[in-house]
Tab-separated table of C-alpha atoms in Angstrom:
chain	number	residue	atom	x	y	z
A	1	MET	CA	158.102	99.209	-17.759
A	2	LYS	CA	158.211	102.956	-17.118
A	3	ILE	CA	155.384	102.657	-14.579
A	4	LEU	CA	157.231	99.879	-12.756
A	5	SER	CA	160.378	101.973	-12.746
A	6	TYR	CA	158.467	104.915	-11.282
A	7	PHE	CA	156.963	102.795	-8.493
A	8	ASP	CA	160.359	101.268	-7.813
A	9	LYS	CA	161.730	104.778	-7.218
A	10	TRP	CA	158.936	105.487	-4.737
A	11	ILE	CA	159.697	102.275	-2.846
A	12	LYS	CA	163.362	103.293	-2.551
A	13	VAL	CA	162.358	106.776	-1.354
A	14	TYR	CA	160.250	105.225	1.402
A	15	ASP	CA	163.119	102.875	2.283
A	16	TYR	CA	165.446	105.866	2.627
A	17	LEU	CA	163.026	107.843	4.813
A	18	ALA	CA	162.439	104.800	7.033
A	19	LEU	CA	166.128	104.678	7.973
A	20	LYS	CA	167.333	106.220	11.219
A	21	LYS	CA	169.419	109.378	10.888
A	22	SER	CA	172.421	107.463	12.158
A	23	ASP	CA	172.159	105.300	9.017
A	24	LYS	CA	172.332	108.346	6.724
A	25	VAL	CA	174.408	110.891	8.632
A	26	ILE	CA	175.232	112.875	5.490
A	27	THR	CA	173.075	113.183	2.380
A	28	PHE	CA	174.290	114.774	-0.846
A	29	TYR	CA	171.765	115.989	-3.401
A	30	SER	CA	172.678	116.531	-7.062
A	31	GLU	CA	170.336	117.964	-9.675
A	32	GLY	CA	172.104	115.885	-12.326
A	33	LYS	CA	175.306	114.623	-13.893
A	34	ASN	CA	176.661	118.106	-14.595
A	35	TYR	CA	176.805	118.816	-10.846
A	36	TRP	CA	178.769	115.698	-9.925
A	37	PRO	CA	182.156	117.469	-10.481
A	38	TYR	CA	181.269	119.974	-7.746
A	39	LEU	CA	180.410	117.288	-5.190
A	40	LYS	CA	182.760	114.439	-6.077
A	41	GLY	CA	185.929	115.713	-4.365
A	42	ILE	CA	184.175	116.649	-1.119
A	43	LEU	CA	182.296	113.368	-1.011
A	44	GLU	CA	185.380	111.236	-1.657
A	45	ASN	CA	187.384	113.041	1.011
A	46	ILE	CA	184.614	112.580	3.559
A	47	LEU	CA	184.627	108.843	2.795
A	48	LYS	CA	188.412	108.788	3.315
A	49	GLU	CA	188.427	111.005	6.381
A	50	PHE	CA	185.966	109.236	8.685
A	51	ASP	CA	183.522	106.371	9.058
A	52	ALA	CA	180.048	107.761	8.382
A	53	SER	CA	177.066	106.572	6.385
A	54	ILE	CA	176.549	108.684	3.263
A	55	TYR	CA	173.683	108.822	0.779
A	56	TYR	CA	174.032	110.337	-2.683
A	57	VAL	CA	170.637	111.387	-4.069
A	58	THR	CA	170.282	112.546	-7.663
A	59	SER	CA	167.559	113.347	-10.182
A	60	ASP	CA	169.549	112.027	-13.148
A	61	ALA	CA	169.885	108.360	-14.099
A	62	ASP	CA	173.140	109.221	-15.934
A	63	ASP	CA	174.765	110.831	-12.887
A	64	PRO	CA	178.260	109.284	-12.377
A	65	GLY	CA	177.680	109.513	-8.638
A	66	LEU	CA	175.347	106.521	-8.909
A	67	CYS	CA	178.265	104.271	-9.895
A	68	LYS	CA	180.601	104.727	-6.936
A	69	ASP	CA	181.398	101.750	-4.701
A	70	ASN	CA	182.161	102.080	-0.981
A	71	LYS	CA	180.889	100.291	2.124
A	72	ASN	CA	179.601	103.588	3.580
A	73	TYR	CA	178.157	104.870	0.305
A	74	ASN	CA	174.537	104.502	-0.815
A	75	THR	CA	172.620	106.008	-3.723
A	76	LEU	CA	169.060	107.007	-4.469
A	77	LEU	CA	167.513	108.110	-7.768
A	78	ILE	CA	164.464	110.399	-7.600
A	79	ASP	CA	162.383	112.285	-10.172
A	80	GLU	CA	162.535	116.063	-10.514
A	81	GLY	CA	158.844	116.791	-10.017
A	82	PHE	CA	156.412	115.896	-7.249
A	83	MET	CA	158.602	113.058	-5.975
A	84	ARG	CA	161.498	115.429	-5.319
A	85	ASP	CA	159.289	118.057	-3.663
A	86	TRP	CA	157.762	115.456	-1.354
A	87	PHE	CA	161.150	113.886	-0.630
A	88	PHE	CA	162.611	117.202	0.531
A	89	LYS	CA	159.624	117.989	2.746
A	90	LYS	CA	160.125	114.656	4.524
A	91	LEU	CA	163.946	114.645	4.437
A	92	ASN	CA	165.427	113.257	7.647
A	93	THR	CA	169.206	113.367	7.689
A	94	HIS	CA	171.732	115.068	9.917
A	95	ILE	CA	173.455	117.030	7.130
A	96	LEU	CA	172.352	117.825	3.582
A	97	ILE	CA	175.066	119.031	1.175
A	98	THR	CA	174.026	120.372	-2.216
A	99	THR	CA	174.854	122.826	-5.015
A	100	MET	CA	171.184	123.727	-5.492
A	101	PRO	CA	170.334	127.342	-4.556
A	102	ASP	CA	166.914	128.670	-3.509
A	103	ILE	CA	166.044	125.991	-0.971
A	104	ASP	CA	162.711	126.878	0.729
A	105	ASN	CA	162.077	129.746	-1.724
A	106	PHE	CA	160.018	127.868	-4.292
A	107	GLN	CA	158.598	124.342	-4.506
A	108	ILE	CA	161.518	122.603	-2.760
A	109	LYS	CA	161.072	123.150	0.990
A	110	LYS	CA	163.230	122.525	4.031
A	111	SER	CA	162.379	119.762	6.452
A	112	ILE	CA	162.236	120.169	10.224
A	113	ASN	CA	163.804	116.713	10.429
A	114	THR	CA	167.123	117.768	8.871
A	115	ASP	CA	169.670	119.404	11.156
A	116	TYR	CA	171.979	121.318	8.789
A	117	TYR	CA	171.621	122.514	5.220
A	118	VAL	CA	175.027	123.054	3.604
A	119	TYR	CA	175.511	124.845	0.286
A	120	THR	CA	178.681	124.232	-1.719
A	121	GLN	CA	179.488	126.307	-4.780
A	122	HIS	CA	179.123	125.236	-8.409
A	123	SER	CA	180.553	128.553	-9.575
A	124	MET	CA	183.009	131.190	-8.393
A	125	MET	CA	180.582	133.913	-9.475
A	126	SER	CA	179.153	136.660	-7.275
A	127	PRO	CA	176.410	135.407	-4.909
A	128	ASN	CA	174.709	138.827	-4.919
A	129	CYS	CA	174.704	139.305	-8.691
A	130	SER	CA	174.642	135.993	-10.551
A	131	TYR	CA	171.937	134.407	-8.422
A	132	ARG	CA	168.378	135.426	-7.593
A	133	LYS	CA	167.664	137.471	-4.490
A	134	GLY	CA	167.540	135.206	-1.456
A	135	SER	CA	169.157	132.220	-3.170
A	136	PHE	CA	171.291	131.405	-0.119
A	137	ASP	CA	169.177	132.847	2.705
A	138	ASN	CA	167.852	129.530	3.960
A	139	TYR	CA	171.102	127.610	4.283
A	140	ASP	CA	172.730	127.139	7.660
A	141	ILE	CA	176.251	126.784	6.277
A	142	ILE	CA	177.786	128.071	3.054
A	143	PHE	CA	181.133	126.925	1.669
A	144	CYS	CA	182.738	130.050	0.183
A	145	CYS	CA	185.281	130.279	-2.626
A	146	GLY	CA	187.061	133.423	-1.469
A	147	GLN	CA	186.860	136.452	0.805
A	148	TYR	CA	184.867	138.346	-1.837
A	149	MET	CA	182.080	135.798	-1.414
A	150	ILE	CA	182.056	136.131	2.372
A	151	ASP	CA	181.961	139.931	2.049
A	152	GLU	CA	179.032	139.841	-0.367
A	153	ILE	CA	176.965	137.434	1.743
A	154	ARG	CA	177.595	139.493	4.891
A	155	LYS	CA	176.478	142.641	3.052
A	156	ALA	CA	173.238	140.917	2.044
A	157	GLU	CA	172.656	139.732	5.610
A	158	GLU	CA	173.152	143.266	6.907
A	159	PHE	CA	170.997	144.858	4.203
A	160	TYR	CA	168.072	142.454	4.694
A	161	ASN	CA	168.589	142.071	8.466
A	162	LEU	CA	169.078	138.306	8.133
A	163	PRO	CA	170.525	135.938	10.737
A	164	LYS	CA	174.227	135.309	10.190
A	165	LYS	CA	175.060	132.033	8.513
A	166	GLU	CA	178.174	129.946	9.093
A	167	LEU	CA	180.504	130.933	6.236
A	168	VAL	CA	183.342	128.469	5.695
A	169	LYS	CA	186.646	129.442	4.050
A	170	HIS	CA	186.483	126.509	1.704
A	171	GLY	CA	187.784	127.227	-1.814
A	172	TYR	CA	186.444	125.631	-4.972
A	173	THR	CA	186.537	121.901	-5.468
A	174	ARG	CA	186.227	122.014	-9.264
A	175	LEU	CA	189.199	124.364	-9.530
A	176	ASP	CA	191.390	121.898	-7.664
A	177	THR	CA	190.228	119.092	-9.940
A	178	LEU	CA	190.923	121.109	-13.079
A	179	ILE	CA	194.411	122.068	-11.913
A	180	ASP	CA	195.329	118.447	-11.125
A	181	GLU	CA	193.827	117.031	-14.324
A	182	TYR	CA	195.440	119.686	-16.512
A	183	LYS	CA	198.895	118.857	-15.160
A	184	VAL	CA	198.375	115.249	-16.227
A	185	PHE	CA	196.990	116.358	-19.591
A	186	GLN	CA	200.020	118.566	-20.298
A	187	LYS	CA	202.340	115.606	-19.785
A	188	SER	CA	200.436	113.571	-22.356
A	189	LYS	CA	200.654	114.008	-26.115
A	190	LEU	CA	196.931	114.464	-26.481
A	191	ASN	CA	197.295	118.222	-26.833
A	192	ASN	CA	200.038	118.211	-29.471
A	193	THR	CA	197.747	118.371	-32.494
A	194	GLY	CA	199.101	121.530	-34.097
A	195	GLU	CA	195.570	122.892	-34.549
A	196	GLN	CA	194.404	126.141	-32.994
A	197	ARG	CA	191.261	125.428	-31.008
A	198	ILE	CA	188.635	127.718	-29.561
A	199	LEU	CA	186.143	126.799	-26.868
A	200	LEU	CA	182.928	128.830	-27.087
A	201	ALA	CA	181.236	128.450	-23.691
A	202	PRO	CA	178.564	131.098	-23.014
A	203	SER	CA	176.461	131.684	-19.952
A	204	TRP	CA	172.687	131.235	-20.029
A	205	ASN	CA	171.283	134.667	-19.190
A	206	GLU	CA	168.819	136.494	-21.394
A	207	GLY	CA	171.443	138.737	-22.985
A	208	GLY	CA	174.013	135.972	-23.413
A	209	ILE	CA	175.736	134.846	-26.592
A	210	ILE	CA	173.260	132.068	-27.411
A	211	GLU	CA	170.138	133.898	-26.279
A	212	SER	CA	171.031	137.080	-28.223
A	213	GLU	CA	171.938	134.971	-31.272
A	214	LEU	CA	175.555	136.115	-31.569
A	215	THR	CA	176.708	132.524	-31.787
A	216	ASP	CA	176.515	132.186	-35.574
A	217	LYS	CA	178.721	135.213	-36.140
A	218	ILE	CA	181.364	134.056	-33.644
A	219	ILE	CA	181.466	130.517	-35.021
A	220	GLN	CA	181.653	131.722	-38.629
A	221	SER	CA	184.417	134.223	-37.831
A	222	SER	CA	186.417	131.529	-36.063
A	223	ILE	CA	186.069	129.099	-38.968
A	224	ASN	CA	186.975	131.806	-41.489
A	225	GLU	CA	190.217	132.434	-39.581
A	226	GLY	CA	191.103	128.746	-39.596
A	227	PHE	CA	190.278	127.894	-35.983
A	228	GLN	CA	188.551	124.727	-34.915
A	229	ILE	CA	185.724	125.790	-32.588
A	230	THR	CA	183.728	123.792	-30.043
A	231	LEU	CA	180.376	125.069	-28.787
A	232	ARG	CA	179.712	124.077	-25.189
A	233	PRO	CA	176.361	125.493	-24.004
A	234	HIS	CA	175.588	125.996	-20.349
A	235	PRO	CA	173.252	123.274	-18.983
A	236	GLU	CA	170.578	125.928	-18.392
A	237	SER	CA	170.766	127.012	-22.057
A	238	LEU	CA	170.063	123.413	-23.053
A	239	LYS	CA	166.865	123.632	-20.994
A	240	LYS	CA	165.814	127.179	-21.827
A	241	SER	CA	166.981	127.696	-25.449
A	242	PRO	CA	166.884	124.290	-27.201
A	243	GLN	CA	165.498	125.688	-30.458
A	244	LYS	CA	168.255	128.283	-30.763
A	245	ILE	CA	170.876	125.611	-30.172
A	246	LYS	CA	169.197	123.372	-32.758
A	247	LYS	CA	169.414	126.167	-35.354
A	248	ILE	CA	173.145	126.508	-34.676
A	249	LEU	CA	173.669	122.768	-35.058
A	250	ASP	CA	171.609	122.652	-38.255
A	251	LYS	CA	173.859	125.327	-39.747
A	252	PHE	CA	177.307	124.118	-38.635
A	253	SER	CA	177.163	120.434	-37.723
A	254	ASN	CA	178.530	119.350	-41.132
A	255	ASN	CA	181.487	121.728	-40.972
A	256	ASN	CA	184.774	119.961	-40.157
A	257	PHE	CA	185.960	122.968	-38.140
A	258	PHE	CA	182.945	122.830	-35.796
A	259	ARG	CA	182.439	120.623	-32.756
A	260	TYR	CA	179.590	120.430	-30.247
A	261	GLU	CA	179.661	119.300	-26.619
A	262	ASP	CA	176.679	119.145	-24.284
A	263	ASN	CA	178.374	117.300	-21.423
A	264	ILE	CA	180.445	119.330	-18.946
A	265	VAL	CA	181.412	116.270	-16.905
A	266	THR	CA	184.359	115.656	-19.236
A	267	ASN	CA	187.027	118.334	-19.636
A	268	ASP	CA	189.009	117.280	-22.728
A	269	ASN	CA	187.752	120.176	-24.864
A	270	LEU	CA	188.585	122.568	-22.048
A	271	TYR	CA	192.189	121.331	-21.860
A	272	ASN	CA	192.605	121.034	-25.636
A	273	SER	CA	191.547	124.598	-26.356
A	274	ASP	CA	193.954	127.476	-26.913
A	275	LEU	CA	191.401	130.196	-26.276
A	276	LEU	CA	188.069	130.635	-24.509
A	277	ILE	CA	185.317	132.869	-25.878
A	278	THR	CA	182.527	133.589	-23.417
A	279	ASP	CA	180.301	136.360	-22.055
A	280	TRP	CA	179.592	136.304	-18.304
A	281	SER	CA	179.973	132.597	-17.705
A	282	GLY	CA	181.678	131.338	-14.557
A	283	ILE	CA	183.788	129.088	-16.775
A	284	ALA	CA	186.016	132.117	-17.411
A	285	LEU	CA	187.211	132.088	-13.798
A	286	GLU	CA	187.897	128.351	-13.954
A	287	TYR	CA	189.719	128.738	-17.284
A	288	ALA	CA	191.852	131.588	-16.012
A	289	PHE	CA	192.801	130.171	-12.621
A	290	ALA	CA	193.242	126.519	-13.637
A	291	LEU	CA	194.656	126.773	-17.166
A	292	ASN	CA	196.166	130.272	-17.429
A	293	LYS	CA	195.019	130.621	-21.037
A	294	PRO	CA	193.652	133.617	-22.995
A	295	ILE	CA	189.999	134.629	-22.739
A	296	LEU	CA	187.938	136.813	-25.068
A	297	PHE	CA	184.858	138.322	-23.444
A	298	VAL	CA	182.061	139.166	-25.853
A	299	ASN	CA	180.674	142.510	-24.732
A	300	THR	CA	177.142	141.451	-23.797
A	301	PRO	CA	175.115	142.975	-20.934
A	302	GLN	CA	176.285	141.864	-17.497
A	303	LYS	CA	174.501	138.835	-16.101
A	304	ILE	CA	172.517	140.269	-13.165
A	305	LEU	CA	169.830	137.998	-11.732
A	306	ASN	CA	169.280	139.925	-8.485
A	307	ASP	CA	167.285	143.144	-8.899
A	308	ASP	CA	168.842	144.484	-5.674
A	309	TYR	CA	172.435	143.965	-6.838
A	310	HIS	CA	173.216	147.657	-7.309
A	311	VAL	CA	171.963	148.658	-3.852
A	312	LEU	CA	173.847	145.938	-1.965
A	313	GLY	CA	177.097	147.865	-2.297
A	314	ALA	CA	179.553	145.170	-3.450
A	315	ARG	CA	180.855	144.955	-7.005
A	316	ALA	CA	180.562	141.465	-8.467
A	317	PHE	CA	183.812	139.495	-8.474
A	318	GLU	CA	183.429	138.518	-12.137
A	319	ASP	CA	183.065	142.203	-13.084
A	320	MET	CA	185.960	143.349	-10.896
A	321	ILE	CA	188.386	140.786	-12.325
A	322	ARG	CA	187.168	140.760	-15.936
A	323	ASP	CA	189.858	142.957	-17.477
A	324	LYS	CA	192.562	141.220	-15.430
A	325	ILE	CA	191.922	137.767	-16.863
A	326	GLY	CA	190.903	138.532	-20.437
A	327	ILE	CA	190.227	141.038	-23.195
A	328	ILE	CA	186.784	142.458	-23.901
A	329	TRP	CA	186.127	141.858	-27.600
A	330	ASN	CA	183.905	144.182	-29.599
A	331	GLY	CA	183.796	141.824	-32.586
A	332	LYS	CA	185.418	144.327	-34.971
A	333	GLU	CA	188.975	143.025	-34.678
A	334	THR	CA	189.856	139.577	-35.907
A	335	ILE	CA	190.320	136.895	-33.277
A	336	THR	CA	193.908	136.460	-34.443
A	337	ASP	CA	194.681	140.144	-33.851
A	338	VAL	CA	193.127	140.110	-30.381
A	339	ILE	CA	195.138	137.037	-29.383
A	340	LYS	CA	198.347	138.923	-30.202
A	341	LYS	CA	197.553	141.378	-27.398
A	342	PHE	CA	197.960	138.728	-24.719
A	343	LYS	CA	201.212	138.814	-22.801
A	344	ASN	CA	202.575	136.219	-20.398
A	345	ILE	CA	199.647	135.229	-18.226
A	346	ASN	CA	199.701	134.786	-14.461
A	347	TYR	CA	196.329	135.227	-12.868
A	348	GLU	CA	197.534	134.665	-9.275
A	349	SER	CA	194.473	132.694	-8.248
A	350	ALA	CA	195.786	132.334	-4.689
A	351	ASN	CA	195.093	136.049	-4.210
A	352	TYR	CA	191.374	135.418	-4.638
A	353	ILE	CA	190.496	131.779	-3.876
A	354	PHE	CA	190.857	129.947	-0.547
A	355	ASN	CA	192.804	126.714	-0.040
A	356	ILE	CA	193.849	126.004	-3.626
A	357	GLY	CA	194.720	122.321	-3.872
A	358	LYS	CA	193.239	121.610	-0.433
A	359	SER	CA	189.565	122.588	-0.633
A	360	ASN	CA	188.227	119.027	-0.463
A	361	GLU	CA	190.253	118.210	2.636
A	362	VAL	CA	189.102	121.448	4.275
A	363	ALA	CA	185.469	120.580	3.551
A	364	ALA	CA	185.826	117.005	4.834
A	365	LEU	CA	187.433	118.121	8.091
A	366	TYR	CA	184.723	120.727	8.622
A	367	ILE	CA	181.973	118.135	8.065
A	368	LYS	CA	183.789	115.678	10.341
A	369	ASP	CA	183.788	118.247	13.179
A	370	LEU	CA	180.132	119.034	12.506
A	371	VAL	CA	179.209	115.339	12.735
A	372	LYS	CA	181.071	115.078	16.067
A	373	LYS	CA	179.099	118.071	17.323
A	374	ILE	CA	175.801	116.469	16.281
A	375	ILE	CA	176.329	113.015	17.741
A	376	SER	CA	178.259	113.972	20.891
């Protein structure tokens, strides 16, 4: 059955490649279900805005994007290995939109038969710090969250003498979704439980909370103080540190004050929480700007994935704003005492992020104009 399923995927790949570009004007690619929230709003607004044939390609059979129904909407499921590499080499579409960095840097190559490669953000983090060197160099168009992102990318282009890309003042589609959903959630009674809830959502870098094995101490401290705590690992931690996560679950899974979530498609635990504990995860920016709730930053080493970060001359946004949106926690004070330090919170997200509440419409209109340019 598995062999048949594999061959069936290859047949559908060939069917896709055999189509004319005009039958697949725009192609979205998602690495999996956890990236659907970053593509969904843009995709749906494009479908509303104009009549164009769209394909949604994913490497995850559980991706919610496979379930959408629209006359202009088509889906394709591919494997992550050789099939995906071959598919991208042969890709023939007018516009590819994806959240996957590092195109053409490793095994996934660009195709001469695709006109525009568009990168849209799955994080508000610094492009010059939280991603590998060259992660965005091979895109034609980059949707940017804020001016800080444009400034950083331009500095990298100047430093490495790269051609200038088209940088779009987009915003952040997930932020808009979180803001809208949280308003609905606040009107419901789902959050009136009376319990104090912590969301522990670390990043995935080598010195992070899970990787440096600080998780046990944080969870135990939270439970000792009477908090209910939910561990929500980053998708990359699930891939890179499964044994460490298993040890945590073996220790705490039978504790009534502990919860575990490995699916970031749903946001209930985000909305239900009273406090976020994290390290250098991009979720802190989403939590601050969408929910306006307290954040405790565990004082781990900064997440720096680009060896050239310090010579590029732009301080990472997440470092610059860290003490404005939360408190750096050394672990010596109780969580309860640290929470008391928080005053009325207003993070003024509009000072940093473009087009709040309108990012999806901005993206759709930009793509609509690009399509007109291509087919005119």
